[in-house]
């Protein structure tokens, strides 16, 4: 057996860079930017984060481009020039993402980042097999990618732990005084340079050999057949039982059903993908039957999911999350029908279709963000018109009280629009523009904080009280208790002291006083005040809570009391 030498390692590293230079350069750029971020603090944080996220997207994007170009090189000449142009096109796309990043709301930009990252990872899985019917090669290619990535992460983790422990030893034994930032820098270098380089060196490029490879790890079959499949069957039984409950009780499916259906779909498809290469053997023909039955059993759950989404959209309009869930449900329906009735059952249909959906829903008037914005703006306008707060394209100040639930929906929708899409969708609704009402909107870093204060100012112009998302609904009672820290006992004229009493065991010292308090919740809330654990005084808080509940009955936050709440209690101190 011949072992690797340092010369072999160097040659493999250089060969990996020659085959995948943009992938490795993306990892190096990520490590450099993280190190600069650690040093720079907040000076250039926004620009650096935009650069970092663009470089992170470059990792799967250039893997997909290289795989496509390497496969094309087998069948055409002039591939080197085509490969270069494809890489430059990918680089240009990342530059576009960098410049557009600052124009998107924070909530939008991170969703778009996840969508693009998902699309590029999926593209890396199938770009080498777009025009090929090599189903076994496709499976083996992705198995090699997954194993290489897991090995790279394991090696990188061991390397990071080993070096970190060594430097901790230097710090503790020799007083090296190593800064904590060193370990973050080391993590960035190993995570983005070493792991990326090692992974890139193992990306398969001999597609003919992959198609002829019939190896299949026994552990994969055990994991899929005896771990994943029982979980899938359990989930399907729960979903079927819930469907029966829905039919008998005539109650709409819970919105939570989306998580369970998504989970069972992912786990079920994964188990079938892992078993795909062995389904043609006589002893494993049950796999095809199981796959067909799985998709048939999934259809009722998909139908329930349609009902749940339809109800939420009908009540509250389209948001990005509901849009994605609806698209996912449509996709699941199509995949289920395909694998039930198709004879070929090509597994590459799954990543190809999901990649296209991720890209198509990211941009354009049909995309998640444009559709959600139109839906919520239209819904807000409808609520305002219903309450005679909108006419001739502009908001109108309220002359009468607006019902509590409508105020809540107006507040929530304004908050959503500002946080997710900025003030531009409603700018024309206000005389002189929304920034004339709230000048801070011009400099507000959208998505970098809550839009509550801005929504509150816009609604104050409409003479409609704003309702925070944490405020209770009608019929609900919430009691919140707050205390301040760092307060001191203060002498007050006409009294002995102003003493902030803090619940449950906090001690306050003042001359001969050693005060501790104990708060008792329940139907009859009380505050017990003790001096030196001997003298005791009990304060009844029931009347205070009744006054607070009356103030909250209108559902208006920060409402001022007509008079301060005072409670008198006496002791022998």
XYZ file of C-alpha atoms in Angstrom:
573
model
C 0.000 0.000 0.000
C 1.411 3.397 -0.980
C 0.870 6.209 1.503
C 0.470 9.851 0.609
C 3.587 11.984 0.862
C 3.807 15.739 1.243
C 4.625 15.890 -2.450
C 1.385 14.037 -3.259
C -0.606 16.395 -1.054
C 0.895 19.423 -2.784
C 0.195 17.973 -6.226
C -3.418 17.182 -5.284
C -3.886 20.686 -3.885
C -2.527 22.267 -7.071
C -4.669 19.969 -9.222
C -7.746 20.927 -7.203
C -6.977 24.621 -7.711
C -6.469 24.056 -11.434
C -9.816 22.273 -11.772
C -11.844 24.505 -9.403
C -10.041 27.847 -8.971
C -13.157 29.973 -8.446
C -14.533 27.605 -5.818
C -11.315 27.767 -3.785
C -10.943 31.524 -4.331
C -14.502 32.001 -3.017
C -13.518 30.176 0.174
C -10.353 32.265 0.537
C -12.341 35.482 0.052
C -14.801 34.363 2.757
C -11.964 33.725 5.221
C -10.311 37.073 4.453
C -13.567 39.021 4.848
C -14.342 37.360 8.184
C -10.871 38.279 9.440
C -11.369 41.865 8.280
C -14.786 41.946 9.990
C -13.192 40.838 13.251
C -10.676 43.670 13.025
C -12.854 46.458 11.633
C -15.764 46.295 14.066
C -18.763 48.217 12.732
C -16.959 50.642 10.411
C -17.618 48.764 7.166
C -19.825 45.995 8.509
C -22.658 46.312 5.986
C -20.373 46.328 2.926
C -18.280 43.459 4.267
C -21.349 41.339 5.016
C -22.604 41.911 1.481
C -19.231 40.792 0.134
C -19.185 37.781 2.475
C -22.643 36.567 1.500
C -21.865 36.973 -2.199
C -18.691 34.935 -1.756
C -20.589 32.254 0.193
C -23.034 31.949 -2.712
C -20.040 31.539 -5.013
C -19.064 28.246 -3.346
C -22.005 26.138 -4.649
C -22.446 28.283 -7.769
C -18.945 27.615 -9.109
C -19.171 23.928 -8.188
C -22.300 23.762 -10.374
C -20.594 25.691 -13.206
C -17.474 23.522 -13.082
C -19.500 20.306 -13.066
C -21.541 21.465 -16.067
C -18.417 22.570 -17.963
C -16.484 19.378 -17.192
C -19.352 17.241 -18.459
C -19.648 19.369 -21.585
C -15.900 19.003 -22.164
C -16.389 15.288 -22.773
C -18.500 15.958 -25.855
C -17.238 19.197 -27.402
C -14.121 21.134 -28.261
C -13.308 24.667 -27.173
C -14.563 23.827 -23.717
C -11.835 25.816 -21.940
C -13.060 29.091 -23.414
C -16.691 28.214 -22.672
C -15.701 27.256 -19.139
C -14.026 30.630 -18.611
C -17.057 32.526 -19.909
C -19.363 30.558 -17.630
C -17.176 31.338 -14.632
C -17.103 35.032 -15.527
C -20.895 35.003 -15.912
C -21.172 33.474 -12.433
C -18.840 36.132 -11.057
C -20.922 38.869 -12.714
C -24.060 37.467 -11.099
C -22.422 37.606 -7.655
C -21.455 41.243 -8.293
C -25.093 42.011 -9.133
C -26.200 40.339 -5.874
C -23.651 42.449 -3.976
C -24.993 45.731 -5.373
C -28.672 44.827 -5.040
C -28.219 43.565 -1.479
C -28.411 47.081 -0.002
C -31.660 47.812 -1.888
C -33.552 44.919 -0.311
C -35.134 44.906 3.118
C -33.251 42.858 5.680
C -36.020 40.241 5.908
C -36.207 39.987 2.120
C -32.473 39.784 1.556
C -31.937 36.847 3.911
C -34.816 34.927 2.375
C -33.381 35.583 -1.072
C -29.984 34.450 0.139
C -31.447 31.152 1.379
C -33.309 30.677 -1.899
C -30.218 31.299 -4.013
C -28.039 29.115 -1.789
C -30.584 26.296 -2.051
C -30.845 26.701 -5.841
C -27.067 26.654 -6.336
C -26.567 23.628 -4.073
C -29.266 21.769 -5.993
C -27.723 22.869 -9.290
C -24.383 21.410 -8.209
C -26.175 18.077 -7.818
C -27.548 17.822 -11.380
C -25.723 20.148 -13.805
C -23.484 17.276 -14.879
C -26.536 15.193 -15.825
C -28.863 17.628 -17.589
C -28.743 15.746 -20.904
C -27.790 12.352 -19.620
C -29.831 9.290 -18.710
C -27.119 7.918 -16.435
C -29.296 7.491 -13.350
C -26.769 5.385 -11.474
C -23.995 7.866 -12.260
C -26.169 10.705 -10.971
C -26.726 8.868 -7.679
C -23.058 7.926 -7.314
C -21.947 11.490 -8.102
C -24.078 12.922 -5.308
C -23.055 10.158 -2.902
C -19.415 11.069 -3.523
C -20.137 14.771 -3.021
C -21.913 14.128 0.278
C -19.238 11.780 1.629
C -16.468 14.164 0.574
C -18.180 17.079 2.306
C -18.753 15.096 5.510
C -15.110 13.951 5.487
C -13.894 17.512 4.904
C -15.979 18.833 7.798
C -14.732 16.046 10.093
C -11.089 16.628 9.172
C -11.529 20.384 9.528
C -13.160 19.988 12.936
C -10.357 17.777 14.217
C -7.731 20.177 12.835
C -9.411 23.190 14.473
C -9.767 21.400 17.806
C -6.171 20.194 17.745
C -4.649 23.584 16.937
C -6.939 25.354 19.420
C -5.962 23.023 22.263
C -2.287 23.525 21.416
C -2.588 27.297 21.630
C -4.650 27.079 24.817
C -1.786 25.042 26.272
C 0.698 27.732 25.224
C -1.513 30.340 26.823
C -1.930 28.475 30.104
C 1.558 26.997 30.462
C 3.776 29.746 29.046
C 1.582 32.834 29.449
C 1.461 33.449 25.705
C -1.599 35.704 26.201
C -3.357 34.629 22.992
C -6.307 36.827 22.069
C -9.700 35.171 21.823
C -10.075 36.577 18.299
C -7.322 34.222 17.178
C -9.674 31.245 17.467
C -12.348 32.977 15.372
C -9.764 33.704 12.707
C -8.531 30.125 12.833
C -12.107 28.856 12.517
C -12.665 31.038 9.427
C -9.459 29.871 7.747
C -10.054 26.179 8.403
C -13.779 26.385 7.684
C -13.560 28.252 4.399
C -10.066 27.515 3.092
C -9.072 24.059 4.288
C -12.526 22.463 4.120
C -13.330 24.085 0.754
C -9.967 23.096 -0.739
C -10.192 19.527 0.532
C -13.781 19.214 -0.722
C -12.880 20.653 -4.144
C -10.054 18.150 -4.552
C -12.579 15.309 -4.303
C -15.300 16.542 -6.673
C -15.762 13.686 -9.202
C -15.112 14.432 -12.870
C -14.911 10.914 -14.368
C -18.584 10.535 -15.232
C -18.203 7.259 -17.127
C -16.596 5.611 -14.095
C -19.450 6.866 -11.893
C -22.043 5.239 -14.153
C -20.198 1.917 -13.969
C -19.755 2.120 -10.184
C -22.175 -0.348 -8.549
C -20.854 -0.024 -4.991
C -23.500 0.598 -2.355
C -22.771 1.133 1.358
C -24.683 -1.322 3.533
C -25.026 1.355 6.218
C -27.071 3.503 3.832
C -29.611 0.718 3.365
C -29.823 0.063 7.104
C -30.252 3.768 7.849
C -32.949 4.225 5.212
C -34.866 0.980 5.722
C -34.792 0.645 9.492
C -34.605 4.273 10.687
C -36.053 6.654 8.095
C -38.886 4.472 6.824
C -40.387 3.699 10.285
C -40.349 7.450 10.997
C -42.138 8.112 7.700
C -44.787 5.468 8.446
C -45.334 6.950 11.925
C -45.767 10.461 10.485
C -48.177 9.231 7.821
C -50.282 7.447 10.453
C -50.460 10.649 12.508
C -51.425 12.700 9.458
C -54.056 10.183 8.393
C -55.554 10.129 11.886
C -55.615 13.921 11.888
C -57.408 13.927 8.524
C -60.072 11.638 9.994
C -60.423 14.048 12.922
C -60.830 16.996 10.548
C -63.544 15.189 8.604
C -65.478 14.236 11.746
C -65.135 17.535 13.631
C -65.559 19.705 10.521
C -62.791 21.983 11.807
C -60.245 23.551 9.538
C -56.767 21.985 9.628
C -54.280 23.680 11.941
C -51.669 25.943 10.360
C -49.052 23.778 12.062
C -49.908 20.969 9.632
C -47.501 22.503 7.102
C -44.462 21.657 9.220
C -45.463 18.022 9.626
C -46.336 17.493 5.956
C -43.063 19.132 4.908
C -41.118 16.962 7.343
C -42.679 13.677 6.269
C -42.187 14.605 2.612
C -38.491 15.383 3.073
C -37.797 12.272 5.148
C -39.824 10.037 2.817
C -38.120 11.316 -0.332
C -34.712 11.022 1.298
C -35.326 7.391 2.209
C -36.384 6.602 -1.364
C -33.404 8.444 -2.852
C -31.020 6.511 -0.640
C -32.534 3.194 -1.754
C -32.721 4.105 -5.457
C -29.655 2.139 -6.752
C -30.793 -1.182 -5.276
C -34.478 -1.080 -6.161
C -33.897 -3.076 -9.384
C -32.525 -6.124 -7.586
C -34.984 -8.964 -7.063
C -34.714 -8.934 -3.262
C -35.380 -5.169 -3.176
C -38.342 -4.878 -5.515
C -40.417 -3.864 -2.512
C -38.736 -0.440 -2.727
C -40.742 0.485 -5.859
C -43.978 -0.623 -4.212
C -43.126 1.286 -1.052
C -42.339 4.415 -3.070
C -45.624 4.306 -4.941
C -47.615 3.734 -1.742
C -45.728 6.559 0.001
C -46.746 9.122 -2.600
C -50.349 7.847 -2.661
C -50.534 8.098 1.143
C -49.073 11.605 0.947
C -51.884 12.976 -1.267
C -54.520 13.334 1.520
C -52.008 15.242 3.650
C -51.235 17.521 0.709
C -54.970 18.148 0.315
C -55.208 19.117 4.007
C -52.279 21.447 3.542
C -54.078 23.168 0.652
C -57.089 23.709 2.926
C -55.003 25.140 5.752
C -53.113 27.519 3.444
C -56.322 28.584 1.710
C -57.917 29.491 5.021
C -54.945 31.568 6.208
C -54.616 33.357 2.866
C -58.345 34.086 2.857
C -58.136 35.553 6.358
C -54.856 37.450 6.275
C -53.680 37.582 2.667
C -50.426 36.333 1.178
C -47.104 36.690 2.990
C -43.738 35.303 1.963
C -44.068 32.314 4.291
C -47.546 31.429 3.012
C -46.385 31.913 -0.577
C -43.468 29.526 -0.075
C -45.674 26.995 1.668
C -48.229 27.161 -1.160
C -45.517 26.738 -3.810
C -44.051 23.836 -1.853
C -47.492 22.206 -1.664
C -48.005 22.567 -5.420
C -44.526 21.115 -5.991
C -45.231 18.171 -3.678
C -48.445 17.503 -5.579
C -46.608 17.456 -8.897
C -43.820 15.214 -7.567
C -46.337 12.795 -6.052
C -48.313 12.545 -9.310
C -45.083 12.100 -11.305
C -43.779 9.229 -9.185
C -47.196 7.536 -9.022
C -47.868 7.497 -12.769
C -44.491 7.960 -14.500
C -42.668 4.892 -15.775
C -39.176 6.426 -15.785
C -39.265 7.926 -12.263
C -35.997 9.790 -12.776
C -34.831 11.029 -9.387
C -33.033 14.031 -10.881
C -36.506 15.550 -11.437
C -36.554 16.373 -7.717
C -33.474 18.652 -7.550
C -34.067 20.135 -11.017
C -37.670 21.175 -10.322
C -36.880 22.423 -6.816
C -33.925 24.457 -8.120
C -36.088 26.098 -10.772
C -38.743 26.935 -8.186
C -36.150 28.509 -5.874
C -34.912 30.733 -8.688
C -38.295 31.616 -10.178
C -39.829 32.594 -6.834
C -36.886 34.846 -5.936
C -37.520 37.588 -8.487
C -40.121 39.029 -10.822
C -43.762 40.100 -10.433
C -44.689 36.443 -9.869
C -42.097 36.054 -7.112
C -42.788 35.699 -3.414
C -41.924 39.288 -2.522
C -43.881 41.069 -5.256
C -46.980 38.895 -4.753
C -46.871 39.282 -0.964
C -46.444 43.043 -1.207
C -49.414 43.419 -3.570
C -51.567 41.177 -1.397
C -50.824 42.973 1.873
C -51.108 46.468 0.396
C -54.477 45.550 -1.137
C -55.627 43.998 2.135
C -54.606 47.066 4.143
C -56.383 49.340 1.676
C -59.549 47.219 1.953
C -59.550 47.449 5.758
C -59.013 51.213 5.599
C -61.823 51.649 3.059
C -64.156 49.561 5.216
C -63.557 51.981 8.064
C -63.758 55.084 5.808
C -60.054 55.774 6.297
C -59.084 55.724 2.609
C -60.433 57.830 -0.248
C -59.078 59.124 -3.570
C -55.854 57.200 -3.137
C -54.942 58.667 0.251
C -55.578 57.946 3.912
C -58.249 59.940 5.734
C -58.088 60.714 9.487
C -60.619 58.751 11.518
C -63.637 60.660 12.779
C -64.995 57.760 14.849
C -63.457 54.958 16.862
C -62.156 52.077 14.765
C -63.066 48.566 16.020
C -60.327 46.904 18.035
C -59.738 43.965 15.655
C -59.510 46.297 12.656
C -57.023 48.460 14.541
C -55.023 45.347 15.297
C -54.998 44.266 11.638
C -54.122 47.762 10.416
C -51.236 47.906 12.886
C -49.962 44.431 11.983
C -50.143 45.090 8.232
C -48.436 48.475 8.461
C -45.723 46.870 10.579
C -45.260 44.027 8.078
C -45.079 46.353 5.054
C -42.555 48.676 6.681
C -40.347 45.867 7.967
C -40.431 43.793 4.788
C -40.891 46.253 1.915
C -40.110 49.684 3.351
C -42.343 52.742 3.198
C -42.492 52.996 -0.617
C -45.664 50.858 -1.070
C -47.662 53.305 1.089
C -45.700 56.487 0.399
C -48.356 58.013 -1.879
C -51.089 57.426 0.696
C -49.954 60.348 2.834
C -49.951 64.047 1.889
C -46.388 64.912 0.941
C -45.351 61.276 1.324
C -44.818 59.045 4.345
C -41.479 60.731 5.057
C -43.326 64.015 5.596
C -45.159 62.343 8.483
C -42.152 60.450 9.814
C -38.870 62.039 8.750
C -36.857 59.241 10.383
C -38.023 56.876 7.616
C -35.436 58.461 5.315
C -32.527 57.275 7.442
C -34.098 54.219 9.091
C -32.170 51.042 8.331
C -35.150 48.961 7.272
C -35.171 45.567 8.810
C -32.411 46.562 11.262
C -34.965 47.168 13.983
C -38.649 47.058 14.668
C -40.991 49.093 12.506
C -43.385 49.631 15.440
C -42.455 53.247 16.098
C -42.733 54.169 12.412
C -46.079 52.413 11.992
C -47.264 54.157 15.154
C -46.430 57.598 13.735
C -48.176 56.901 10.423
C -51.281 55.641 12.216
C -51.247 58.621 14.595
C -51.574 60.811 11.494
C -54.730 58.814 10.711
C -55.999 59.325 14.273
C -55.969 55.548 14.800
C -54.251 54.201 17.955
C -51.480 51.706 17.208
C -51.578 48.202 18.712
C -48.343 46.328 19.349
C -48.139 42.660 18.384
C -47.683 41.626 22.022
C -50.920 43.283 23.197
C -53.753 40.969 24.204
C -56.825 40.228 22.152
C -60.372 40.589 23.384
C -61.194 37.981 25.999
C -57.512 37.445 26.854
C -55.775 38.815 29.917
C -52.008 39.132 30.187
C -50.223 40.489 33.227
C -46.623 41.646 32.917
C -44.459 42.702 35.825
C -41.337 44.784 35.422
C -38.706 46.094 37.745
C -35.719 48.308 37.288
C -32.237 47.439 38.448
C -29.566 49.677 39.870
C -32.044 51.921 41.784
C -31.211 53.295 45.195
C -33.069 54.411 48.298
C -33.567 58.199 48.085
C -34.505 60.566 50.948
C -37.736 62.453 50.123
C -39.084 65.573 51.810
C -42.195 64.819 53.848
C -41.337 61.113 53.942
C -38.470 59.025 55.157
C -37.378 57.446 51.871
C -38.377 56.726 48.284
C -37.643 53.021 48.212
C -37.960 50.965 44.992
C -39.346 47.623 46.142
C -38.170 44.833 43.847
C -39.973 41.535 44.013
C -38.652 38.316 45.446
C -35.616 38.524 47.647
C -33.887 41.782 46.662
C -32.430 43.615 49.646
C -32.336 47.381 50.034
C -30.302 48.930 52.830
C -31.031 52.354 54.376
C -29.879 53.204 57.890
C -31.608 50.699 60.165
C -33.736 49.211 57.364
C -32.955 45.897 55.698
C -35.891 45.375 53.362
C -36.733 42.264 51.418
C -39.838 41.710 49.314
C -41.776 38.648 48.270
C -44.367 38.716 45.527
C -47.257 36.240 45.596
C -49.163 35.589 42.364
C -52.594 34.098 42.058
C -56.192 35.284 42.220
C -55.315 37.538 45.172
C -51.863 38.921 44.362
C -49.985 40.460 47.257
C -46.608 41.982 47.952
C -45.089 41.074 51.318
C -42.501 43.561 52.617
C -40.249 42.579 55.505
C -37.741 44.539 57.537
C -34.847 42.411 58.813
C -37.075 39.322 58.449
C -39.063 40.340 61.529
C -41.508 43.169 60.867
C -43.869 42.332 58.036
C -46.308 44.352 55.935
C -48.678 42.946 53.270
C -49.809 45.060 50.323
C -52.919 43.969 48.382
C -52.311 44.358 44.616
C -55.727 43.212 43.411
C -57.043 46.756 42.990
C -53.934 47.765 41.041
C -54.441 44.917 38.588
C -58.128 45.764 38.185
C -57.203 49.332 37.232
C -54.607 48.087 34.745
C -57.091 45.659 33.188
C -59.615 48.475 32.726
C -56.942 50.543 30.973
C -56.050 47.600 28.737
C -59.668 46.905 27.842
C -59.417 49.281 24.880
C -56.329 47.453 23.626
C -54.339 50.683 23.485
C -50.670 50.554 24.402
C -48.965 53.205 26.534
C -52.232 54.819 27.544
C -51.719 57.397 30.285
C -53.607 57.015 33.555
C -55.910 59.810 34.653
C -54.266 59.691 38.065
C -51.336 57.776 39.535
C -52.111 54.467 41.206
C -51.530 54.759 44.940
C -51.660 52.067 47.606
C -51.332 52.791 51.294
C -50.106 50.303 53.865
C -48.799 50.792 57.365
C -46.306 49.053 59.610
C -44.761 49.588 62.991
C -41.263 50.305 61.661
